[in-house]
Coordinates of C-alpha atoms (C1' of nucleotides) in Angstrom, one line a residue:
Chain A
M1 CA 0.0 0.0 0.0
S2 CA 1.5 3.3 -0.9
L3 CA -1.1 5.6 -2.1
E4 CA -0.4 7.4 1.2
H5 CA 3.3 7.7 0.3
A6 CA 2.5 8.8 -3.3
I7 CA 0.3 11.6 -1.8
L8 CA 3.0 12.6 0.7
G9 CA 5.5 12.6 -2.1
F10 CA 3.4 15.2 -4.1
L11 CA 2.6 17.2 -1.0
N12 CA 6.3 17.5 -0.2
Y13 CA 6.7 19.5 -3.4
H14 CA 3.7 21.8 -2.8
P15 CA 0.4 21.9 -0.9
Y16 CA -2.6 20.7 -2.9
T17 CA -6.3 20.0 -2.6
G18 CA -7.8 16.5 -3.2
Y19 CA -9.0 17.7 -6.6
D20 CA -5.5 18.8 -7.6
L21 CA -4.1 15.5 -6.5
K22 CA -6.6 13.6 -8.6
K23 CA -5.6 15.5 -11.7
I24 CA -1.9 15.1 -11.0
F25 CA -2.4 11.3 -10.6
D26 CA -4.5 11.2 -13.8
T27 CA -1.9 13.0 -15.9
S28 CA 1.6 12.5 -14.6
I29 CA 2.0 9.1 -13.1
R30 CA -1.1 7.5 -14.7
H31 CA 1.0 4.7 -16.4
F32 CA 2.2 3.1 -13.2
W33 CA -0.2 4.3 -10.5
S34 CA -3.8 5.2 -10.5
A35 CA -6.0 6.5 -7.7
D36 CA -9.8 6.7 -7.2
Q37 CA -11.1 10.1 -6.4
S38 CA -13.0 9.0 -3.3
Q39 CA -9.9 7.1 -2.1
I40 CA -7.8 10.2 -2.4
Y41 CA -10.1 12.2 -0.1
R42 CA -10.4 9.3 2.4
T43 CA -6.6 8.9 2.4
L44 CA -6.1 12.6 3.0
T45 CA -8.5 12.3 6.0
R46 CA -6.5 9.4 7.3
L47 CA -3.2 11.2 6.8
T48 CA -4.6 14.1 8.8
E49 CA -5.6 11.9 11.6
R50 CA -2.1 10.5 11.8
G51 CA -0.6 14.0 11.8
F52 CA 1.3 13.6 8.5
V53 CA -0.6 16.4 6.8
E54 CA -2.6 19.5 7.9
M55 CA -5.5 21.1 6.2
E56 CA -6.3 24.7 5.7
K57 CA -9.6 26.0 4.5
V58 CA -9.4 28.6 1.8
P59 CA -12.8 30.2 1.4
Q60 CA -14.0 31.0 -2.1
Q61 CA -16.9 33.2 -3.1
D62 CA -20.0 31.2 -3.9
R63 CA -18.4 27.8 -4.2
P64 CA -17.3 25.1 -1.7
D65 CA -14.1 26.0 0.2
R66 CA -10.9 24.6 -1.1
K67 CA -9.3 22.4 1.5
V68 CA -5.6 22.7 0.9
Y69 CA -3.4 20.1 2.5
H70 CA 0.2 20.6 3.3
I71 CA 2.8 18.1 4.7
T72 CA 4.0 18.3 8.3
E73 CA 7.4 17.6 9.7
G74 CA 6.1 14.2 10.8
G75 CA 4.9 13.5 7.3
R76 CA 8.2 14.5 5.7
G77 CA 9.9 12.2 8.1
E78 CA 7.6 9.3 7.2
L79 CA 8.1 9.9 3.5
L80 CA 11.9 10.2 3.6
N81 CA 12.0 7.1 5.8
W82 CA 10.0 5.1 3.4
L83 CA 11.9 6.4 0.4
A84 CA 15.3 5.6 2.0
G85 CA 14.1 2.2 3.2
P86 CA 14.4 -1.0 1.3
P87 CA 12.6 -1.1 -2.0
P88 CA 9.2 -2.8 -1.5
M89 CA 8.9 -5.8 -3.8
D90 CA 5.9 -5.8 -6.0
E91 CA 3.7 -8.6 -4.9
P92 CA 3.2 -10.7 -8.0
R93 CA -0.3 -10.4 -9.4
S94 CA -0.8 -10.8 -13.1
A95 CA -4.1 -11.7 -14.7
P96 CA -2.5 -12.0 -18.1
L97 CA -0.1 -14.7 -16.8
V98 CA -3.0 -16.6 -15.3
Q99 CA -4.4 -16.8 -18.8
V100 CA -1.0 -18.0 -20.1
F101 CA -0.8 -20.7 -17.5
F102 CA -4.2 -22.1 -18.3
A103 CA -3.9 -21.5 -22.1
G104 CA -3.3 -25.2 -22.7
Q105 CA -7.1 -25.7 -22.1
L106 CA -7.8 -23.9 -25.3
S107 CA -7.6 -25.2 -28.9
D108 CA -4.4 -24.7 -30.9
E109 CA -6.0 -22.0 -33.0
Q110 CA -7.2 -20.2 -29.9
V111 CA -3.7 -20.4 -28.4
L112 CA -2.1 -18.7 -31.4
A113 CA -4.8 -16.0 -31.3
K114 CA -4.1 -15.5 -27.6
F115 CA -0.4 -14.9 -27.9
E116 CA -0.8 -12.7 -31.0
G117 CA -3.3 -10.8 -28.8
F118 CA -0.6 -10.4 -26.1
A119 CA 1.9 -9.2 -28.6
A120 CA -0.6 -6.7 -30.1
L121 CA -1.4 -5.4 -26.6
M122 CA 2.2 -4.8 -25.9
R123 CA 2.8 -3.0 -29.2
A124 CA -0.1 -0.8 -28.4
F125 CA 1.4 0.0 -25.0
L126 CA 4.7 0.8 -26.7
A127 CA 3.0 3.1 -29.2
M128 CA 1.3 4.9 -26.3
Y129 CA 4.6 5.3 -24.5
D130 CA 6.0 7.2 -27.5
Q131 CA 3.3 9.7 -27.0
V132 CA 3.8 10.2 -23.3
P133 CA 5.2 13.7 -23.2
D134 CA 8.6 14.6 -21.8
Q135 CA 6.7 16.8 -19.4
L136 CA 4.6 16.2 -16.4
G137 CA 1.3 17.8 -17.4
P138 CA -0.3 20.6 -15.3
Y139 CA 1.2 21.6 -12.0
Q140 CA 4.7 21.1 -13.6
E141 CA 5.9 24.4 -12.2
D142 CA 5.8 22.9 -8.7
I143 CA 7.6 19.7 -9.6
S144 CA 9.8 19.9 -12.6
S145 CA 13.2 20.9 -11.6
P146 CA 15.9 19.2 -13.7
R147 CA 16.4 16.7 -10.9
E148 CA 12.7 15.8 -10.7
H149 CA 12.6 15.6 -14.5
F150 CA 15.5 13.2 -14.5
F151 CA 13.7 10.8 -12.2
W152 CA 10.5 11.1 -14.2
L153 CA 12.4 9.9 -17.3
L154 CA 13.8 7.0 -15.3
T155 CA 10.3 5.7 -14.5
L156 CA 9.3 6.1 -18.2
E157 CA 12.4 4.1 -19.2
N158 CA 11.3 1.3 -16.9
G159 CA 7.9 1.0 -18.6
L160 CA 9.7 0.9 -22.0
C161 CA 12.1 -1.8 -20.9
S162 CA 9.4 -4.0 -19.4
M163 CA 7.2 -3.6 -22.5
R164 CA 10.0 -4.4 -24.9
A165 CA 10.9 -7.5 -22.9
N166 CA 7.3 -8.6 -22.9
L167 CA 6.9 -8.0 -26.6
A168 CA 10.0 -10.1 -27.3
W169 CA 8.6 -12.8 -25.1
A170 CA 5.2 -12.9 -26.8
E171 CA 6.8 -12.8 -30.3
S172 CA 9.1 -15.7 -29.5
I173 CA 6.1 -17.7 -28.4
V174 CA 4.2 -17.0 -31.5
E175 CA 7.1 -18.2 -33.5
R176 CA 7.3 -21.4 -31.6
I177 CA 3.6 -22.0 -32.0
K178 CA 3.9 -21.5 -35.7
A179 CA 6.8 -23.9 -35.8
G180 CA 4.5 -26.5 -34.2
K181 CA 6.3 -26.7 -30.9
V182 CA 3.1 -26.8 -28.7
P183 CA 2.5 -30.3 -27.4
P184 CA -1.0 -31.5 -28.6
K185 CA -3.9 -31.9 -26.2
Chain S
M1 CA -10.0 -9.9 -10.5
S2 CA -9.3 -13.4 -11.5
L3 CA -8.8 -15.5 -8.4
E4 CA -12.2 -16.9 -9.5
H5 CA -10.7 -17.8 -12.9
A6 CA -7.5 -19.2 -11.5
I7 CA -9.6 -21.5 -9.2
L8 CA -11.8 -22.5 -12.1
G9 CA -8.7 -23.2 -14.1
F10 CA -7.4 -25.7 -11.5
L11 CA -10.8 -27.3 -10.9
N12 CA -11.0 -27.9 -14.7
Y13 CA -8.0 -30.3 -14.3
H14 CA -9.3 -32.1 -11.2
P15 CA -11.7 -31.6 -8.2
Y16 CA -10.0 -30.2 -5.2
T17 CA -10.7 -29.0 -1.6
G18 CA -10.0 -25.4 -0.5
Y19 CA -7.0 -26.8 1.3
D20 CA -5.7 -28.4 -1.8
L21 CA -6.1 -25.2 -3.7
K22 CA -4.2 -23.2 -1.1
K23 CA -1.3 -25.6 -1.4
I24 CA -1.4 -25.5 -5.2
F25 CA -1.3 -21.7 -5.2
D26 CA 1.5 -21.6 -2.7
T27 CA 3.7 -24.0 -4.7
S28 CA 3.0 -23.9 -8.4
I29 CA 2.1 -20.3 -9.4
R30 CA 3.3 -18.5 -6.3
H31 CA 5.6 -16.3 -8.4
F32 CA 2.8 -14.5 -10.2
W33 CA -0.3 -15.1 -8.2
S34 CA -0.9 -15.5 -4.5
A35 CA -4.1 -16.2 -2.6
D36 CA -5.1 -15.9 1.0
Q37 CA -6.6 -19.1 2.5
S38 CA -9.8 -17.3 3.7
Q39 CA -10.2 -15.8 0.3
I40 CA -10.1 -19.2 -1.4
Y41 CA -12.9 -20.5 0.8
R42 CA -15.0 -17.4 0.3
T43 CA -14.4 -17.5 -3.4
L44 CA -15.4 -21.1 -3.6
T45 CA -18.7 -20.2 -1.8
R46 CA -19.3 -17.5 -4.3
L47 CA -18.6 -19.8 -7.2
T48 CA -21.0 -22.3 -5.8
E49 CA -23.7 -19.6 -5.5
R50 CA -23.2 -18.7 -9.2
G51 CA -23.4 -22.3 -10.2
F52 CA -19.8 -22.5 -11.6
V53 CA -18.7 -25.2 -9.2
E54 CA -20.5 -27.9 -7.1
M55 CA -19.5 -29.2 -3.7
E56 CA -19.5 -32.8 -2.5
K57 CA -19.0 -33.7 1.1
V58 CA -16.5 -36.6 1.7
P59 CA -16.9 -37.7 5.3
Q60 CA -13.7 -38.7 7.1
Q61 CA -13.4 -40.5 10.4
D62 CA -13.1 -38.1 13.3
R63 CA -12.1 -35.1 11.4
P64 CA -13.9 -32.4 9.5
D65 CA -15.4 -33.5 6.3
R66 CA -13.5 -32.7 3.2
K67 CA -15.5 -30.5 0.9
V68 CA -14.4 -31.4 -2.6
Y69 CA -15.3 -28.9 -5.3
H70 CA -15.7 -29.8 -8.9
I71 CA -16.4 -27.6 -11.9
T72 CA -19.8 -27.6 -13.6
E73 CA -20.6 -27.2 -17.3
G74 CA -21.4 -23.6 -16.6
G75 CA -18.1 -23.1 -14.9
R76 CA -16.2 -24.6 -17.8
G77 CA -18.0 -22.3 -20.2
E78 CA -17.2 -19.3 -18.0
L79 CA -13.5 -20.3 -17.9
L80 CA -13.1 -21.0 -21.6
N81 CA -14.9 -17.8 -22.4
W82 CA -12.5 -15.8 -20.3
L83 CA -9.5 -17.6 -21.6
A84 CA -10.5 -17.1 -25.2
G85 CA -11.4 -13.5 -24.6
P86 CA -9.1 -10.5 -25.0
P87 CA -6.1 -10.5 -22.6
P88 CA -6.9 -8.4 -19.6
M89 CA -4.4 -5.6 -19.2
D90 CA -2.7 -5.4 -15.9
E91 CA -3.7 -2.3 -14.2
P92 CA -0.4 -0.5 -13.5
R93 CA 0.4 -0.5 -9.8
S94 CA 4.0 -0.4 -8.8
A95 CA 5.2 0.7 -5.4
P96 CA 8.8 0.4 -6.5
L97 CA 8.2 2.9 -9.3
V98 CA 6.6 5.3 -6.8
Q99 CA 9.9 5.3 -5.0
V100 CA 11.8 5.9 -8.2
F101 CA 9.6 8.8 -9.1
F102 CA 10.1 10.5 -5.8
A103 CA 13.7 9.5 -5.3
G104 CA 14.9 13.0 -6.2
Q105 CA 13.8 14.0 -2.7
L106 CA 16.6 11.9 -1.3
S107 CA 20.3 12.8 -1.0
D108 CA 22.7 11.7 -3.8
E109 CA 24.2 9.0 -1.6
Q110 CA 20.8 7.7 -0.7
V111 CA 19.8 7.7 -4.4
L112 CA 22.8 5.5 -5.3
A113 CA 21.9 3.1 -2.5
K114 CA 18.3 3.0 -3.6
F115 CA 19.2 1.9 -7.1
E116 CA 21.8 -0.5 -6.0
G117 CA 19.1 -1.9 -3.8
F118 CA 16.8 -2.3 -6.8
A119 CA 19.5 -4.1 -8.7
A120 CA 20.2 -6.4 -5.7
L121 CA 16.5 -7.2 -5.4
M122 CA 16.3 -8.2 -9.0
R123 CA 19.4 -10.3 -8.8
A124 CA 17.9 -12.1 -5.8
F125 CA 14.7 -12.7 -7.9
L126 CA 16.8 -14.1 -10.7
A127 CA 18.7 -16.4 -8.4
M128 CA 15.4 -17.6 -7.0
Y129 CA 14.1 -18.3 -10.5
D130 CA 17.0 -20.6 -11.2
Q131 CA 15.8 -22.7 -8.3
V132 CA 12.2 -22.8 -9.4
P133 CA 11.9 -26.4 -10.4
D134 CA 10.9 -27.6 -13.8
Q135 CA 8.0 -29.3 -12.1
L136 CA 4.8 -28.0 -10.6
G137 CA 5.2 -29.3 -7.0
P138 CA 2.6 -31.6 -5.5
Y139 CA -0.6 -32.4 -7.4
Q140 CA 1.5 -32.6 -10.6
E141 CA -0.1 -35.9 -11.6
D142 CA -3.3 -34.1 -12.2
I143 CA -1.9 -31.2 -14.2
S144 CA 1.4 -32.0 -15.9
S145 CA 0.8 -33.3 -19.3
P146 CA 3.4 -32.2 -21.8
R147 CA 1.0 -29.6 -23.0
E148 CA 0.4 -28.1 -19.5
H149 CA 4.1 -28.3 -18.8
F150 CA 4.9 -26.3 -21.9
F151 CA 2.6 -23.5 -20.8
W152 CA 4.1 -23.6 -17.3
L153 CA 7.5 -23.0 -18.8
L154 CA 6.2 -20.0 -20.7
T155 CA 5.1 -18.3 -17.6
L156 CA 8.5 -18.9 -16.0
E157 CA 10.1 -17.4 -19.1
N158 CA 8.0 -14.3 -18.7
G159 CA 9.3 -13.8 -15.2
L160 CA 12.9 -14.3 -16.3
C161 CA 12.5 -11.8 -19.2
S162 CA 11.0 -9.1 -17.0
M163 CA 13.5 -9.5 -14.3
R164 CA 16.5 -9.4 -16.7
A165 CA 15.0 -6.3 -18.3
N166 CA 14.6 -4.7 -14.9
L167 CA 18.1 -5.6 -13.8
A168 CA 19.6 -4.0 -16.9
W169 CA 17.5 -0.9 -16.3
A170 CA 18.7 -0.6 -12.7
E171 CA 22.3 -1.2 -13.6
S172 CA 22.3 1.4 -16.3
I173 CA 20.9 3.9 -13.8
V174 CA 23.6 3.0 -11.3
E175 CA 26.2 3.7 -14.0
R176 CA 24.7 7.0 -14.8
I177 CA 24.6 8.0 -11.2
K178 CA 28.3 7.1 -10.8
A179 CA 29.1 9.1 -13.9
G180 CA 27.6 12.1 -12.2
K181 CA 24.6 12.5 -14.5
V182 CA 22.0 13.2 -11.7
P183 CA 21.1 16.9 -11.6
P184 CA 21.8 18.3 -8.2
K185 CA 19.1 19.3 -5.8
Chain V
dA1 C1' 4.8 -38.2 27.5
dT2 C1' 4.6 -34.0 25.3
dA3 C1' 5.1 -30.6 22.0
dT4 C1' 4.8 -29.3 17.3
dA5 C1' 3.6 -29.4 12.7
dA6 C1' 0.5 -30.6 9.3
dT7 C1' -4.4 -31.5 7.7
dA8 C1' -8.9 -29.2 7.2
dT9 C1' -12.4 -25.6 7.6
dA10 C1' -14.6 -21.2 8.9
dA11 C1' -16.0 -16.8 11.0
dG12 C1' -15.1 -11.9 12.5
dA13 C1' -13.1 -7.6 11.9
dA14 C1' -10.6 -4.1 9.7
dA15 C1' -8.5 -2.0 5.9
dG16 C1' -8.3 -0.6 1.3
dG17 C1' -10.4 0.2 -3.0
dT18 C1' -14.3 0.9 -6.5
dC19 C1' -18.7 2.6 -8.1
dC20 C1' -22.2 5.7 -7.9
dA21 C1' -24.7 9.6 -6.6
dA22 C1' -25.4 14.1 -4.5
dT23 C1' -24.4 18.9 -3.8
dA24 C1' -23.1 23.6 -5.4
dT25 C1' -21.3 26.9 -8.5
dG26 C1' -18.8 29.2 -12.7
dT27 C1' -17.9 29.5 -17.3
dC28 C1' -18.2 28.9 -22.1
dC29 C1' -20.6 28.1 -26.3
dC30 C1' -24.6 27.8 -29.2
Chain J
dG1 C1' -31.9 30.3 -21.9
dG2 C1' -30.0 25.7 -21.9
dG3 C1' -26.5 22.2 -22.1
dA4 C1' -22.1 20.7 -21.3
dC5 C1' -18.0 20.9 -18.8
dA6 C1' -14.8 22.2 -15.0
dT7 C1' -14.3 23.1 -10.1
dA8 C1' -14.6 21.0 -5.4
dT9 C1' -16.1 17.8 -1.8
dT10 C1' -18.7 14.2 0.5
dG11 C1' -21.3 9.9 1.6
dG12 C1' -23.3 5.3 1.0
dA13 C1' -23.0 0.7 -0.5
dC14 C1' -20.3 -2.9 -1.6
dC15 C1' -16.5 -6.0 -2.8
dT16 C1' -12.0 -7.9 -2.1
dT17 C1' -8.2 -8.9 0.6
dT18 C1' -5.7 -9.6 4.7
dC19 C1' -5.2 -10.7 9.6
dT20 C1' -6.5 -13.1 13.4
dT21 C1' -8.6 -16.6 15.9
dA22 C1' -11.1 -20.9 16.6
dT23 C1' -11.9 -25.8 16.2
dA24 C1' -10.5 -30.7 15.7
dT25 C1' -7.6 -34.5 14.5
dT26 C1' -3.3 -37.0 13.0
dA27 C1' 1.5 -37.7 12.5
dT28 C1' 6.1 -36.8 13.8
dA29 C1' 9.8 -35.5 16.5
dT30 C1' 12.0 -34.8 21.1

DNA sequence: ATATAATATAAGAAAGGTCCAATATGTCCC
DNA sequence: GGGACATATTGGACCTTTCTTATATTATAT
């Protein structure tokens, strides 16, 4: 679980409202982390209870007050502690691989279609990545120093590397299928 | 969500109890799918309600009855339908990448340690993979025809490909850090 | 003789996440 | 004037997952 840490990470650049955070998640880091709008508000409440963030009401004329959250000393400590700590290992959870594992229960034609589908999916991802801009979307001014931009590019690279590896994997399987190397039912 | 489909996939080979399934998950496909014991029992109940599986009580002397679940025609249909359908795309969710994205907030020494930590983690994964047996653990007899074994090797290959790609990524970053290419704070 | 691990199931509670709907207003365009 | 869209937050219902605890027996090790 690290929606909390992702929120703390952004609030450590700049104070934001729940609405701001939703937009930041939807634009900048959408390709490796997503967040439900309700969940962002609930997490902000939880972080407030724990003393990691504080809220300030900014009244506006004729529309609901903005609730601007800023990180506290305790929150900064929690964040830096988590960042400096050991890298969490991604718990494995891959619905596509479940399909691969059980693909033997399909007919040979269906198996071929399945893996061609995988390859197509990964090519589509790669095409998308080419369109991911160098920049971070709105709210850049707060975040995009050369240092932050450098680390942003590193996360993009990771996506590219993984997708290329997966594409090569899927393609090698398609070749093997066509070469008749799948044991029959 | 496809714990349901993973369970259906196994029950399509052979009828099992909840306990059997837990052991199968913990041994065979542990590296890309895990399942909590309570969750397996609850999911079996749900699958029964939907008519995808049926339960048969097998009394045992002096210990709780085994509840052996077997797949129904409806369940087989649901499974094959899902398998033949479009590959689900994994929703992106990567705690490690959240750390990369915010790593700029650490000191330069901490950044180096962070990425060396990533590389070490992936080397550890790769070392583990070498030890993953060719075989599927217990319950093999039910599952390991040459065809099933072929698909099992494919999922292992995927893990290897991804990990190698991630290792290369982490190592290239370590090199760049050592070459002084990280913009200062 | 006793402890423990393994076999086998299940219920309760809490945490996290998703979906949907409600509220309230401002702006922009047709 | 009406419709669509953006701003801004909140609440309810529900689902999934995890953690913990409980029960009961058998096999194995000390």
